[in-house]
Short mmCIF file of C-alpha atoms in Angstrom, two decimals:
data_model
loop_
_atom_site.label_atom_id
_atom_site.label_comp_id
_atom_site.label_asym_id
_atom_site.label_seq_id
_atom_site.Cartn_x
_atom_site.Cartn_y
_atom_site.Cartn_z
CA MET A 1 -34.43 37.32 -54.23
CA THR A 2 -33.59 33.67 -53.33
CA GLN A 3 -36.15 31.28 -52.03
CA ALA A 4 -35.97 27.88 -50.32
CA THR A 5 -38.71 25.55 -49.12
CA ALA A 6 -38.85 22.93 -46.35
CA ASN A 7 -42.02 20.89 -45.63
CA THR A 8 -42.82 18.77 -42.59
CA THR A 9 -45.47 15.95 -42.21
CA ALA A 10 -47.48 14.43 -39.43
CA ALA A 11 -49.85 11.50 -39.26
CA ASP A 12 -52.99 13.23 -37.96
CA ASP A 13 -55.44 14.50 -40.60
CA THR A 14 -57.01 17.14 -38.27
CA VAL A 15 -55.86 20.69 -39.13
CA ARG A 16 -56.37 23.50 -36.78
CA PRO A 17 -55.55 26.86 -38.36
CA THR A 18 -55.21 28.65 -35.03
CA GLU A 19 -53.09 25.90 -33.51
CA SER A 20 -49.39 25.66 -34.22
CA PRO A 21 -49.39 21.77 -33.81
CA THR A 22 -51.32 21.42 -37.02
CA GLU A 23 -49.01 23.38 -39.23
CA GLN A 24 -45.87 22.66 -41.30
CA PRO A 25 -42.97 24.90 -42.05
CA THR A 26 -41.74 25.76 -45.45
CA THR A 27 -38.64 27.81 -46.02
CA GLN A 28 -37.81 30.47 -48.47
CA SER A 29 -34.83 32.70 -48.74
CA ALA A 30 -34.71 36.12 -50.50
CA GLY A 31 -32.05 38.74 -50.89
CA ASN A 32 -31.88 42.11 -52.56
CA ASP A 33 -28.99 43.31 -54.61
CA THR A 34 -27.98 46.18 -52.33
CA SER A 35 -27.28 43.91 -49.30
CA THR A 36 -24.79 41.55 -50.85
CA ASN A 37 -21.64 43.69 -50.54
CA SER A 38 -22.56 45.34 -47.32
CA ALA A 39 -22.73 42.06 -45.28
CA ALA A 40 -19.02 42.09 -45.16
CA ASN A 41 -19.01 45.20 -42.80
CA SER A 42 -17.79 44.48 -39.29
CA ALA A 43 -19.54 44.96 -35.94
CA PRO A 44 -17.74 46.18 -32.80
CA HIS A 45 -18.14 42.80 -31.18
CA SER A 46 -17.80 40.50 -34.13
CA ALA A 47 -14.16 40.75 -35.28
CA ALA A 48 -13.35 37.25 -33.99
CA HIS A 49 -16.36 35.70 -35.92
CA SER A 50 -16.63 35.09 -39.68
CA ALA A 51 -19.53 36.94 -41.42
CA THR A 52 -20.15 33.84 -43.51
CA ALA A 53 -20.14 31.21 -40.72
CA PRO A 54 -23.59 30.37 -39.40
CA ILE A 55 -24.16 31.96 -35.97
CA LEU A 56 -27.49 30.00 -35.56
CA GLU A 57 -28.56 26.67 -37.08
CA LEU A 58 -31.76 24.64 -37.01
CA ASP A 59 -30.65 20.99 -37.36
CA ASN A 60 -33.60 18.77 -38.20
CA VAL A 61 -35.78 20.46 -35.56
CA SER A 62 -39.23 19.17 -34.55
CA TYR A 63 -41.46 20.26 -31.85
CA ALA A 64 -44.73 18.97 -30.23
CA TYR A 65 -46.41 20.49 -27.23
CA ALA A 66 -47.01 17.27 -25.56
CA LYS A 67 -45.02 14.00 -25.58
CA GLY A 68 -46.18 12.03 -28.54
CA GLY A 69 -48.60 14.85 -29.56
CA LYS A 70 -49.08 16.63 -32.87
CA LYS A 71 -45.98 18.26 -34.23
CA VAL A 72 -45.93 21.97 -34.73
CA LEU A 73 -42.69 21.75 -36.70
CA HIS A 74 -41.12 18.67 -38.20
CA GLY A 75 -37.69 18.07 -39.60
CA ILE A 76 -36.73 21.85 -40.09
CA SER A 77 -33.14 22.72 -41.02
CA HIS A 78 -31.83 26.09 -41.84
CA THR A 79 -28.73 28.31 -41.14
CA PHE A 80 -28.65 31.98 -40.17
CA GLU A 81 -25.57 34.08 -40.69
CA THR A 82 -24.38 37.44 -39.25
CA GLY A 83 -24.50 40.35 -41.70
CA LYS A 84 -27.97 39.35 -43.02
CA VAL A 85 -31.67 40.21 -42.46
CA TYR A 86 -33.99 37.18 -42.52
CA SER A 87 -37.81 37.18 -42.70
CA ILE A 88 -39.80 34.29 -41.36
CA THR A 89 -43.11 34.24 -43.14
CA GLY A 90 -46.22 31.97 -43.36
CA PRO A 91 -49.91 31.84 -42.64
CA SER A 92 -51.41 32.05 -39.15
CA GLY A 93 -50.89 28.69 -37.39
CA ALA A 94 -47.87 27.78 -39.39
CA GLY A 95 -45.61 27.65 -36.33
CA LYS A 96 -43.76 30.97 -36.52
CA THR A 97 -44.26 31.75 -32.86
CA THR A 98 -43.07 28.34 -31.87
CA LEU A 99 -40.09 28.60 -34.09
CA LEU A 100 -39.28 32.00 -32.49
CA SER A 101 -39.50 30.47 -29.09
CA LEU A 102 -36.96 27.81 -30.09
CA ILE A 103 -34.60 30.41 -31.61
CA CYS A 104 -34.85 32.59 -28.46
CA GLY A 105 -34.11 29.57 -26.18
CA LEU A 106 -37.49 29.82 -24.45
CA ALA A 107 -38.24 26.22 -25.41
CA LYS A 108 -36.19 23.12 -26.44
CA PRO A 109 -36.94 20.98 -29.63
CA THR A 110 -38.73 17.73 -29.20
CA GLU A 111 -36.19 16.37 -31.76
CA GLY A 112 -33.13 17.81 -33.34
CA ARG A 113 -30.98 20.76 -32.20
CA VAL A 114 -30.77 24.45 -32.28
CA LEU A 115 -27.10 25.39 -32.47
CA TYR A 116 -25.69 28.74 -31.40
CA ASP A 117 -22.04 29.20 -32.52
CA GLY A 118 -21.92 25.45 -33.26
CA ASN A 119 -23.07 24.42 -29.79
CA ASP A 120 -26.38 22.81 -28.87
CA LEU A 121 -28.43 25.51 -27.17
CA ALA A 122 -30.27 22.89 -25.12
CA ARG A 123 -26.85 22.15 -23.38
CA GLN A 124 -25.96 25.80 -22.72
CA ASP A 125 -27.14 28.32 -20.15
CA ARG A 126 -30.14 29.61 -21.96
CA TYR A 127 -30.77 32.52 -19.58
CA ARG A 128 -27.34 33.79 -20.29
CA TYR A 129 -27.95 33.32 -24.02
CA ARG A 130 -31.16 35.38 -23.77
CA SER A 131 -29.61 38.07 -21.70
CA HIS A 132 -26.20 38.34 -23.63
CA ASP A 133 -26.39 36.93 -27.09
CA ILE A 134 -29.81 37.54 -28.47
CA GLY A 135 -32.11 40.63 -28.26
CA VAL A 136 -35.87 40.18 -28.69
CA ILE A 137 -38.25 42.80 -29.90
CA PHE A 138 -41.79 41.80 -28.97
CA GLN A 139 -44.87 42.42 -31.05
CA SER A 140 -46.53 44.38 -28.22
CA PHE A 141 -43.19 46.07 -27.34
CA ASN A 142 -43.37 45.00 -23.70
CA LEU A 143 -42.09 48.42 -22.55
CA LEU A 144 -42.69 49.47 -18.99
CA PRO A 145 -45.01 52.56 -19.06
CA ALA A 146 -43.99 53.69 -15.48
CA LEU A 147 -40.39 54.11 -16.58
CA THR A 148 -38.75 56.57 -18.96
CA VAL A 149 -37.34 55.78 -22.34
CA ALA A 150 -33.70 55.71 -20.91
CA GLU A 151 -34.80 53.58 -17.89
CA ASN A 152 -36.49 51.00 -20.21
CA ILE A 153 -33.24 50.78 -22.20
CA THR A 154 -30.86 50.54 -19.24
CA LEU A 155 -33.05 47.97 -17.60
CA SER A 156 -32.01 45.38 -20.21
CA MET A 157 -28.34 46.24 -19.55
CA ASP A 158 -28.94 45.67 -15.73
CA ALA A 159 -30.56 42.36 -16.37
CA SER A 160 -27.59 41.16 -18.44
CA GLY A 161 -25.19 41.57 -15.68
CA LYS A 162 -22.49 42.65 -18.25
CA ARG A 163 -19.85 45.26 -17.68
CA PHE A 164 -19.94 48.28 -19.99
CA ASP A 165 -17.04 50.63 -20.99
CA LYS A 166 -19.12 53.74 -20.55
CA PRO A 167 -22.06 54.96 -18.54
CA LYS A 168 -25.33 53.20 -19.30
CA LYS A 169 -27.13 56.48 -19.74
CA GLN A 170 -24.61 57.42 -22.41
CA ILE A 171 -25.12 54.03 -24.10
CA ALA A 172 -28.83 54.69 -24.04
CA SER A 173 -28.35 58.13 -25.63
CA ASP A 174 -26.25 56.65 -28.28
CA LEU A 175 -28.80 53.88 -29.00
CA LEU A 176 -31.55 56.56 -29.33
CA ALA A 177 -29.55 58.11 -32.09
CA GLU A 178 -29.16 54.72 -33.75
CA VAL A 179 -32.86 54.12 -33.90
CA HIS A 180 -33.56 57.68 -35.17
CA LEU A 181 -34.85 59.25 -31.99
CA PRO A 182 -33.56 62.59 -30.59
CA ALA A 183 -31.57 62.56 -27.36
CA ASP A 184 -34.24 64.52 -25.49
CA TYR A 185 -36.61 61.49 -25.63
CA ALA A 186 -34.56 59.83 -23.02
CA ASN A 187 -36.63 61.33 -20.18
CA GLU A 188 -40.07 60.86 -21.92
CA ARG A 189 -42.56 58.43 -20.49
CA ILE A 190 -43.49 55.50 -22.71
CA LEU A 191 -47.14 56.47 -22.82
CA HIS A 192 -46.34 59.76 -24.42
CA LEU A 193 -44.81 58.11 -27.42
CA SER A 194 -46.44 57.00 -30.71
CA GLY A 195 -46.46 53.34 -31.85
CA GLY A 196 -43.53 54.03 -34.16
CA GLU A 197 -41.56 55.68 -31.44
CA GLN A 198 -42.18 52.81 -28.94
CA GLN A 199 -41.00 50.44 -31.55
CA ARG A 200 -37.78 52.30 -31.89
CA VAL A 201 -37.38 52.29 -28.10
CA ALA A 202 -38.00 48.50 -28.16
CA ILE A 203 -35.18 48.06 -30.68
CA ALA A 204 -32.87 50.18 -28.59
CA ARG A 205 -33.64 48.19 -25.54
CA ALA A 206 -32.89 44.95 -27.41
CA LEU A 207 -29.50 46.44 -28.34
CA GLY A 208 -28.63 47.61 -24.88
CA TYR A 209 -26.35 44.68 -24.02
CA ASP A 210 -24.96 44.30 -27.65
CA PRO A 211 -26.33 40.99 -28.72
CA ARG A 212 -25.12 39.29 -31.89
CA ILE A 213 -28.64 38.16 -32.88
CA ILE A 214 -31.72 40.43 -32.96
CA VAL A 215 -35.15 38.76 -33.26
CA ALA A 216 -38.29 40.85 -33.98
CA ASP A 217 -41.90 39.59 -33.82
CA GLU A 218 -44.02 41.51 -36.39
CA PRO A 219 -42.14 44.75 -35.82
CA THR A 220 -44.08 46.68 -38.54
CA GLY A 221 -47.48 45.28 -38.08
CA ASN A 222 -49.29 48.51 -36.95
CA LEU A 223 -47.06 51.08 -38.58
CA ASP A 224 -47.55 53.30 -41.66
CA ILE A 225 -45.55 52.70 -44.79
CA ALA A 226 -42.96 55.45 -44.16
CA THR A 227 -42.29 54.29 -40.59
CA GLN A 228 -42.14 50.72 -41.73
CA GLU A 229 -39.41 51.48 -44.25
CA ASP A 230 -37.47 53.49 -41.61
CA ILE A 231 -37.67 50.63 -39.15
CA MET A 232 -36.47 48.24 -41.88
CA SER A 233 -33.58 50.63 -42.66
CA ILE A 234 -32.51 50.35 -39.04
CA PHE A 235 -32.65 46.55 -39.18
CA ARG A 236 -30.60 46.47 -42.39
CA SER A 237 -28.07 48.81 -40.83
CA LEU A 238 -27.79 46.49 -37.85
CA ALA A 239 -27.00 43.56 -40.18
CA HIS A 240 -25.01 45.13 -42.90
CA GLU A 241 -23.06 47.77 -41.04
CA GLN A 242 -22.81 46.10 -37.63
CA ASN A 243 -22.67 42.42 -38.78
CA ARG A 244 -25.47 41.24 -36.59
CA CYS A 245 -27.97 38.60 -37.53
CA VAL A 246 -31.48 39.93 -37.73
CA ILE A 247 -34.45 37.56 -37.78
CA ILE A 248 -37.90 39.14 -38.37
CA VAL A 249 -41.23 37.28 -38.14
CA THR A 250 -43.67 39.08 -40.43
CA HIS A 251 -46.78 38.88 -42.56
CA SER A 252 -45.64 41.84 -44.63
CA PRO A 253 -44.66 41.20 -48.32
CA GLU A 254 -42.80 44.61 -48.11
CA VAL A 255 -40.68 43.50 -45.19
CA ALA A 256 -39.92 40.19 -46.79
CA ALA A 257 -38.98 41.92 -49.92
CA ALA A 258 -36.57 44.23 -48.06
CA SER A 259 -34.84 41.27 -46.38
CA ASP A 260 -31.90 39.36 -47.61
CA GLU A 261 -33.50 35.94 -47.18
CA VAL A 262 -37.01 34.68 -46.56
CA PHE A 263 -37.69 31.52 -44.56
CA GLU A 264 -41.32 30.48 -45.26
CA LEU A 265 -43.37 28.27 -42.93
CA ALA A 266 -46.23 26.37 -44.69
CA PRO A 267 -49.04 24.48 -42.99
CA LEU A 268 -48.32 20.90 -42.09
CA ARG A 269 -49.97 18.48 -44.46
CA ARG A 270 -51.54 15.62 -42.74
CA ASN A 271 -51.67 12.02 -44.19
CA ARG A 272 -55.18 10.98 -44.78
CA ARG A 273 -56.22 7.49 -43.66
#
């Protein structure tokens, strides 16, 4: 398992553990032996892209919630490739959620750049990026309880505005198999599902429009060990067999150990006066 570290600094000596602005990121990367060779496998949508070229890059990224305010992140640089599973770890308040927002295009860095395919995300259509290129799996799933499983999955396809080469219901059925759910779950209501089943539906929904990047926020936080391992096997398959870039925010040492690289965020150390 490889590990890398990156620290940031700020002038304020006040530290608020529950506030991202007081925290500093550190990065670690880790990989297991079984993933090294499988990263070369290709995905249906990735033939024109090199598995070793960074699909996403943090270029000296800093972020503060207010102009001239305390920095949540400072001078962070890291690259993310397709064909790998990454875990972003760190204590509460280390800026993981903020970093996730930057990666997802929900916010722009105060300084530095987030690059997607070598292009500055701040200069791109970030709505199109979120609805075409990156799939997000939320910690609370954010599934719509009034809709069926299939309707939740096809909703993301509708929002993307993309054209598909087969009926959306068929794609939804295929995706259920991909996340280890039987086809007859398609017509189930979300409230009838367990937490692990809802997590699988959330993954299927994020895959609906075939994004190259998958981001998951604490996807195994409330799951038992067996379900956690199965969810991680799905993520590894998405990276190693379909050549996607999978980025997971987690507190779980087991999830981090099962990833190819770990990017650790450490609290920002303030300069004392």
